[in-house]
Short mmCIF file of C-alpha atoms in Angstrom, two decimals:
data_model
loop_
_atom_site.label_atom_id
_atom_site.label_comp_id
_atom_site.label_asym_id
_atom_site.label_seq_id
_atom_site.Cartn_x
_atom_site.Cartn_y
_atom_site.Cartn_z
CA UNK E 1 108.23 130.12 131.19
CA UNK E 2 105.49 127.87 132.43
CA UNK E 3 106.06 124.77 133.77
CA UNK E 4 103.46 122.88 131.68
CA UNK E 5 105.21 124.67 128.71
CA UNK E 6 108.68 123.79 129.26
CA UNK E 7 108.07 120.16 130.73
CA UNK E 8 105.81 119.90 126.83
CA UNK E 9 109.19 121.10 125.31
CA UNK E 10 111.11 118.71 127.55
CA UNK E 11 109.03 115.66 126.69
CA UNK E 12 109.11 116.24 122.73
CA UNK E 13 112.68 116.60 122.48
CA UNK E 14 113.08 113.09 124.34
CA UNK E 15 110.19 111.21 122.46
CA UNK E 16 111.66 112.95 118.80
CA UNK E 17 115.04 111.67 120.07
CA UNK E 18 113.71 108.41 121.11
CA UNK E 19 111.83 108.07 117.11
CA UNK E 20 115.30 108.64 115.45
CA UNK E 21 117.10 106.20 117.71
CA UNK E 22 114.91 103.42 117.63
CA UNK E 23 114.79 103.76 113.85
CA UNK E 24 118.93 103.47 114.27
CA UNK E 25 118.72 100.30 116.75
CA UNK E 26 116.57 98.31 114.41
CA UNK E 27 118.88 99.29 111.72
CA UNK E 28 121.43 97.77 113.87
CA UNK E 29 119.98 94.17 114.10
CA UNK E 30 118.80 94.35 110.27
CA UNK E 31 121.96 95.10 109.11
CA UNK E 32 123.82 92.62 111.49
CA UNK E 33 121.40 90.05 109.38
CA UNK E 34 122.74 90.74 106.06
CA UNK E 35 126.91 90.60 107.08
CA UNK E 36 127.02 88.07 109.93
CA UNK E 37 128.30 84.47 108.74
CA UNK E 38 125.17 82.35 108.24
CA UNK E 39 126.18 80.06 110.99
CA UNK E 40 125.66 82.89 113.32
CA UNK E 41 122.10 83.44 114.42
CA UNK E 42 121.24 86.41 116.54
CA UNK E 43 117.99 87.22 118.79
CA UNK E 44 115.63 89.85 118.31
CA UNK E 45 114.22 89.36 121.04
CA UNK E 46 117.34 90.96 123.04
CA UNK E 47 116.17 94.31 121.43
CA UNK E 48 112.42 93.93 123.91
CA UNK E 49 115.02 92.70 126.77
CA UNK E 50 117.16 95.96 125.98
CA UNK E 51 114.12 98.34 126.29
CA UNK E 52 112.88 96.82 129.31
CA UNK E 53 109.27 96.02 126.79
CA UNK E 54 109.20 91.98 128.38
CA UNK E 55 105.70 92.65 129.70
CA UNK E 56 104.01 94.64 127.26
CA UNK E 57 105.52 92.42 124.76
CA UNK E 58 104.24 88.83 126.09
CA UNK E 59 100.90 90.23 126.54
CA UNK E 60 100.66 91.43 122.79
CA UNK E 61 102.07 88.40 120.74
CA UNK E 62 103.39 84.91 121.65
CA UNK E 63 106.24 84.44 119.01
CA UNK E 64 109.39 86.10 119.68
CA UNK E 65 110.46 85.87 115.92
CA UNK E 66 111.85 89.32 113.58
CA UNK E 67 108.14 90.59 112.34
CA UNK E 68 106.95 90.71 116.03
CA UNK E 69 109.60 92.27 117.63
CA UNK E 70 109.76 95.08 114.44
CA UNK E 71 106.33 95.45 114.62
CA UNK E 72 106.24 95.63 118.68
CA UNK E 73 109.24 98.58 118.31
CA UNK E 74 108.02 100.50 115.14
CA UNK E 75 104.37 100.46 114.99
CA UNK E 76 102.45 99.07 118.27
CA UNK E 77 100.26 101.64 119.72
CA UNK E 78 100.05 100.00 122.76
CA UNK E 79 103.72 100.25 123.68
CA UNK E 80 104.59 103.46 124.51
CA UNK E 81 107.87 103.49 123.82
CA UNK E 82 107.47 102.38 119.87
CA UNK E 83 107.90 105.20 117.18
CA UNK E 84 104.61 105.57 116.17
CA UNK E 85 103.68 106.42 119.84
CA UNK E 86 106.47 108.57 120.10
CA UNK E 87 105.63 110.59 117.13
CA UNK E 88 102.35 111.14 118.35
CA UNK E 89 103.80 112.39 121.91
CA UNK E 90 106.07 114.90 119.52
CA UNK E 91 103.35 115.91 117.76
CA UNK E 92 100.87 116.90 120.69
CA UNK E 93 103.62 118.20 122.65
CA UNK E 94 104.53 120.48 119.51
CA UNK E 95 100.84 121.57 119.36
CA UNK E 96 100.69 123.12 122.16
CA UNK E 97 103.69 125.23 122.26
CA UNK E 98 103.91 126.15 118.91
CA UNK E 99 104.46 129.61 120.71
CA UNK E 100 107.70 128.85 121.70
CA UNK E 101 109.16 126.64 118.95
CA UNK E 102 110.07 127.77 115.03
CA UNK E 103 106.77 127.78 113.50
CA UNK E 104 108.19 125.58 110.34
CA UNK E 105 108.36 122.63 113.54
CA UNK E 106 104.92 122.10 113.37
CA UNK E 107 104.96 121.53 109.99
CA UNK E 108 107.71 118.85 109.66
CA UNK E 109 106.13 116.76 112.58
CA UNK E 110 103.68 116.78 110.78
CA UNK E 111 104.80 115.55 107.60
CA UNK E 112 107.22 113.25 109.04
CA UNK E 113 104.39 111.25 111.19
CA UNK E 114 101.82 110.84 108.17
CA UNK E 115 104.85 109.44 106.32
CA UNK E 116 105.34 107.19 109.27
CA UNK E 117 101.87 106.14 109.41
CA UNK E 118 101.32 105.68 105.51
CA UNK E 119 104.46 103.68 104.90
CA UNK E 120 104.92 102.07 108.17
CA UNK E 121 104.21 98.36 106.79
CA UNK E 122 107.85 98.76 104.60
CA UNK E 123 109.32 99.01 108.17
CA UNK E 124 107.94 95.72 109.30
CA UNK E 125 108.62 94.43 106.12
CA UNK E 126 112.41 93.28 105.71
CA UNK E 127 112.94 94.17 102.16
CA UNK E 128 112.42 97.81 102.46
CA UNK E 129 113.47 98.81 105.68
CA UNK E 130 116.33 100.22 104.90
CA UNK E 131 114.75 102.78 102.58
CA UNK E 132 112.07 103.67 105.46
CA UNK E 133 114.67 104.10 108.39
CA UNK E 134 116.78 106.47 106.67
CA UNK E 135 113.52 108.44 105.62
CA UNK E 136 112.52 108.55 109.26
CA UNK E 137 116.10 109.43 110.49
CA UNK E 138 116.72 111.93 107.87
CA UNK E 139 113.59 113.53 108.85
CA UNK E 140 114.15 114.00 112.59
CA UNK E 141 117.40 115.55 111.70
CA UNK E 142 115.52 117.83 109.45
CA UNK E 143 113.94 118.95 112.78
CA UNK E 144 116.74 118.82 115.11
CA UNK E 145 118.42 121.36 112.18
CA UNK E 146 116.01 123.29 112.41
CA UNK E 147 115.34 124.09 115.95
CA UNK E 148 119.92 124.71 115.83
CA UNK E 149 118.73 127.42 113.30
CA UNK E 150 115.87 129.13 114.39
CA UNK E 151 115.82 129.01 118.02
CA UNK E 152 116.13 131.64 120.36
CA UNK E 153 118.74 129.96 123.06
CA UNK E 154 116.44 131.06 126.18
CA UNK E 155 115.42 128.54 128.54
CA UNK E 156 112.87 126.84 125.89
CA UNK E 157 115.81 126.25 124.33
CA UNK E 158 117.60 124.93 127.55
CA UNK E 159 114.64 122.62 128.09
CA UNK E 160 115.25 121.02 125.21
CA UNK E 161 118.55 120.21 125.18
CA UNK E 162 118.08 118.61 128.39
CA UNK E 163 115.18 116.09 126.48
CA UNK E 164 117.43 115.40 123.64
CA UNK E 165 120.34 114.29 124.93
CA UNK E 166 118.93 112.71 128.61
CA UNK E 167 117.26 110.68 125.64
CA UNK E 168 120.19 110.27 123.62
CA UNK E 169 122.61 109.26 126.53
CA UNK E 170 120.03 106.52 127.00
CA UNK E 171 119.55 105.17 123.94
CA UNK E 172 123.62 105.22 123.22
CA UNK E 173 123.80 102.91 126.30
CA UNK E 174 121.10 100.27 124.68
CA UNK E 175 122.43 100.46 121.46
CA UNK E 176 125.97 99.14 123.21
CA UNK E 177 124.14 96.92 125.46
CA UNK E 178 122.53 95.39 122.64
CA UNK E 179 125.47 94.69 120.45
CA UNK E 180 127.44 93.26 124.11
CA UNK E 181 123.87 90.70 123.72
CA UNK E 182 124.91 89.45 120.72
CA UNK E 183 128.78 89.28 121.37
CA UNK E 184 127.50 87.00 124.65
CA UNK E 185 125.89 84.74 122.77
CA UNK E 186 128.50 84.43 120.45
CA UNK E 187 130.97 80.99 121.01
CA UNK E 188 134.57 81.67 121.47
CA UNK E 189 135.49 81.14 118.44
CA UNK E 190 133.57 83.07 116.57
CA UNK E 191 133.81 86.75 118.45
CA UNK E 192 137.19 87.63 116.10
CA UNK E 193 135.07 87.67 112.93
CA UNK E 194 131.65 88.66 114.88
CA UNK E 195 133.05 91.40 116.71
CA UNK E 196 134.67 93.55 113.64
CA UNK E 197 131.28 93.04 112.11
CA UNK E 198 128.90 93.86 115.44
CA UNK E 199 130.99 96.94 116.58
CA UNK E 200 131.33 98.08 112.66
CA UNK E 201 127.91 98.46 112.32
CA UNK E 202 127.26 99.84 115.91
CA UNK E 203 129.68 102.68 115.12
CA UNK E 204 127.99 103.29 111.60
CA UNK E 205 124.06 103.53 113.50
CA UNK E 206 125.67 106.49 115.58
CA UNK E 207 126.94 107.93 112.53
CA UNK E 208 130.41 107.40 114.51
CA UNK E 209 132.43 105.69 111.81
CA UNK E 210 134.91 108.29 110.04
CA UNK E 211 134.83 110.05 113.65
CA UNK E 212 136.32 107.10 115.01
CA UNK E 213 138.58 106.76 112.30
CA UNK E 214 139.97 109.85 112.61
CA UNK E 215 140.02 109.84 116.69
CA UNK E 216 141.28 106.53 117.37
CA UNK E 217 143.34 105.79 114.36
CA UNK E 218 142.95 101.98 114.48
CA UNK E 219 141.23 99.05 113.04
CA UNK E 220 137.82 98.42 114.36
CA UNK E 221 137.35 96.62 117.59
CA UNK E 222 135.13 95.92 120.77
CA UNK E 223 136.99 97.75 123.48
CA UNK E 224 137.92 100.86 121.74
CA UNK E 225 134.46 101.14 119.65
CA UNK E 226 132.69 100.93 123.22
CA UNK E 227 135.49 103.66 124.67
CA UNK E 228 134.78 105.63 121.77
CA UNK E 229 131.10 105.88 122.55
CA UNK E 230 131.78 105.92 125.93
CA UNK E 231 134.20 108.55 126.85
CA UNK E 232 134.88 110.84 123.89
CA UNK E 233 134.38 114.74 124.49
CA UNK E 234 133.49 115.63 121.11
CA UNK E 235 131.91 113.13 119.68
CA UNK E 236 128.04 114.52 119.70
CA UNK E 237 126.73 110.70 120.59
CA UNK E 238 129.21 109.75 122.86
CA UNK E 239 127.96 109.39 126.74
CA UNK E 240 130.10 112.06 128.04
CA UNK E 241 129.12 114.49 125.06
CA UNK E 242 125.49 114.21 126.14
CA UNK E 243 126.28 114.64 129.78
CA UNK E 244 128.12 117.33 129.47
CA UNK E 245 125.54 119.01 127.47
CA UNK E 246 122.58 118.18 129.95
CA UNK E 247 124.73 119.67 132.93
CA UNK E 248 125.95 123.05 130.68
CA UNK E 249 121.69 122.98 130.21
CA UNK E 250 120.50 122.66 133.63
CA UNK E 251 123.61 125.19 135.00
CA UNK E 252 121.96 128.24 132.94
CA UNK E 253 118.33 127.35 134.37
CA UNK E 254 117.30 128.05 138.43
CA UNK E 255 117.43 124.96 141.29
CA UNK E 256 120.05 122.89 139.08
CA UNK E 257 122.20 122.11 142.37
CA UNK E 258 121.21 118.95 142.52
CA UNK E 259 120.97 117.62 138.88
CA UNK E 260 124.94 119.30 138.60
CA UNK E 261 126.05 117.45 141.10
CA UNK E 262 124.43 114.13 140.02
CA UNK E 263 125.73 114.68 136.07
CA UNK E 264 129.12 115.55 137.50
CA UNK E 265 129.36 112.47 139.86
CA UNK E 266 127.74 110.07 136.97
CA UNK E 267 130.51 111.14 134.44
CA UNK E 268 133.07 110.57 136.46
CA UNK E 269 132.37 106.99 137.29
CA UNK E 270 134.58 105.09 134.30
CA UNK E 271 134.24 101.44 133.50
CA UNK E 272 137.53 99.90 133.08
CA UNK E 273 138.01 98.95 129.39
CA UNK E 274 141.55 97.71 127.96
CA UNK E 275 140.56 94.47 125.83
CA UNK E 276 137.49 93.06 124.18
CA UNK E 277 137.13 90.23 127.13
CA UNK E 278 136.25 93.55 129.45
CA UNK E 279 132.82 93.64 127.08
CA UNK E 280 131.28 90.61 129.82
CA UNK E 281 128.18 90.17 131.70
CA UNK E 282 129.65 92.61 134.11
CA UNK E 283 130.12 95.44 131.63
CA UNK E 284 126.24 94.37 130.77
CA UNK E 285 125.06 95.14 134.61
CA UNK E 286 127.21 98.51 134.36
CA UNK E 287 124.94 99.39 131.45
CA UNK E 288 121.74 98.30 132.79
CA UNK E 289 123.23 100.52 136.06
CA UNK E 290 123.83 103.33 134.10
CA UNK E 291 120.14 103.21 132.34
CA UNK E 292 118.68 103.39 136.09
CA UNK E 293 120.95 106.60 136.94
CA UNK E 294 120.04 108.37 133.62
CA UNK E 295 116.32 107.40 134.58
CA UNK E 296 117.33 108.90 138.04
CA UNK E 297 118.47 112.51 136.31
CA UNK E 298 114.84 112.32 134.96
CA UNK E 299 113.13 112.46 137.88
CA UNK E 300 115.25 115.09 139.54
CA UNK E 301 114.51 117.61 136.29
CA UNK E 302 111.16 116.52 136.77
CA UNK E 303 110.96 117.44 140.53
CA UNK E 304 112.76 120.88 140.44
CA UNK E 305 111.12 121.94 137.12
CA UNK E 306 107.87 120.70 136.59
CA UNK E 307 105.74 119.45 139.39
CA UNK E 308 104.29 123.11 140.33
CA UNK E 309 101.19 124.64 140.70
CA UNK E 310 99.09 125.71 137.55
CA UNK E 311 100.43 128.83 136.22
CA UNK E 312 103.82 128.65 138.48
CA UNK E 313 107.00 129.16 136.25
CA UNK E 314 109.87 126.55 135.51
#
């Protein structure tokens, strides 16, 4: 395979990954709005903190209220990161491997980024959001389906399993951090009654509630909702899920030694987790630490698989 071809197939499994999961992180927050006690405000803003948008954010809008931030993660073409950019990188990375990739893919893109694009204002909009994130969800997984189904497992295939969940390991690790936000600005008092609330809802954007039921066989709380996403094997959205599947990837491609060894060394590092009170600042900077490592793992696929010559093969 070419290395232009399978860094395309790379880059659209990430940036398809990254349009379902910000649709999920916003659902967070807006959901958080409608069940937390109205003496209990919470900042948007720590959503623009959490994807590291401070700068591109202050130089597009000076209030840090709801709209902005919505608009900033959903629609603005000038962040790179929001979903409408993201479904454009799917999209022009899909068009030009349509070669490689179930030709119903092209297709669905498609479809799903004109809906994005025609009904984008009832994302910004508060009172039907709801209605437009599931659409947007439901119709990455209507993708994500269909490559399971239709795709030869060759090293196309490979490629994009790395994308998907390199991007999903990522995004599980902001979607924590940003819940730990609001549990830090939380008083004392209040984190009984916040936290069942805040991790409830966490668990339900991963689609992680009845699997937690069933794994953990408890009530809801901080430190084993966070463990949960953390640590489980199974669990398809859980860190070392994703990792596992990245390294099982890159071990069935050539020059993985390095990326291997770096997957392996990164799962084994476990934050110590036995109450809610562990969920601190500290736990915060392991996060942020472990965003900088998976952004590491990036640039070593990049180096041993796509910075060739024209024409050389991944």
């Amino acid at each position: 395979m070419l290395s232009r071809v399978a860094e395309r197939l790379y880059w659209s499994a990430r940036y398809l990954e990254r349009v379902e999961n910000t649709a999920r992180l916003v659902s967070v927050y807006d959901e958080l709005l409608f069940d937390l006690p109205r003496d209990i405000e919470i900042s948007w803003y720590n959503l623009i903190e959490i994807n590291s948008g401070v700068e591109q954010f202050e130089q597009r809008y000076k209030v840090k209220d709801e709209r902005n931030v919505v608009k900033f993660l959903l629609a603005d073409d000038i962040n790179p990161g929001s979903m409408l950019s993201s479904l454009k990188a799917v999209r022009e990375n899909i068009r030009t491997t349509r070669d490689v990739v179930p030709e119903e893919m092209w297709e669905l893109i498609n479809e799903l980024d004109l809906y994005a694009r025609q009904n984008i204002k009832q994302g910004i909009n508060r009172s039907e959001r709801h209605v437009f994130l599931n659409t947007i969800i439901e119709g990455c997984q209507k993708i994500i389906g269909l490559l399971a189904g239709a795709m030869s497992r060759d090293c196309g295939w490979h490629f994009l399993i790395m994308g998907r969940y390199l991007e999903r390991a990522d995004m599980n690790s902001r979607i924590i951090d940003a819940a730990v936000s609001v549990m830090l600005q939380s008083k004392e008092e209040e984190d009984v009654r916040l936290g069942q609330v805040v991790w409830s809802k966490v668990l339900r954007s991963q689609s992680a509630h009845l699997d937690y039921r069933r794994t953990v066989r408890s009530s809801i709380n901080g430190a084993k909702a966070v463990s949960f996403l953390l640590n489980d094997p199974c669990f398809p959205r859980s860190l070392t899920y994703c990792l596992e599947q990245i390294r099982e990837a890159a071990a069935k491609l050539p020059r993985a030694g390095l990326i291997t060894a770096q997957i392996k060394a990164l799962s084994e590092q476990h934050y110590p987790i036995s109450s809610s009170e562990d969920i601190n600042a500290e736990f915060h900077d392991y996060l942020n630490d472990l965003q900088l490592q998976v952004i590491e793992i990036n640039h070593h696929i990049t180096e041993s698989w796509f910075n060739f010559r024209q024409g050389d093969a991944a």
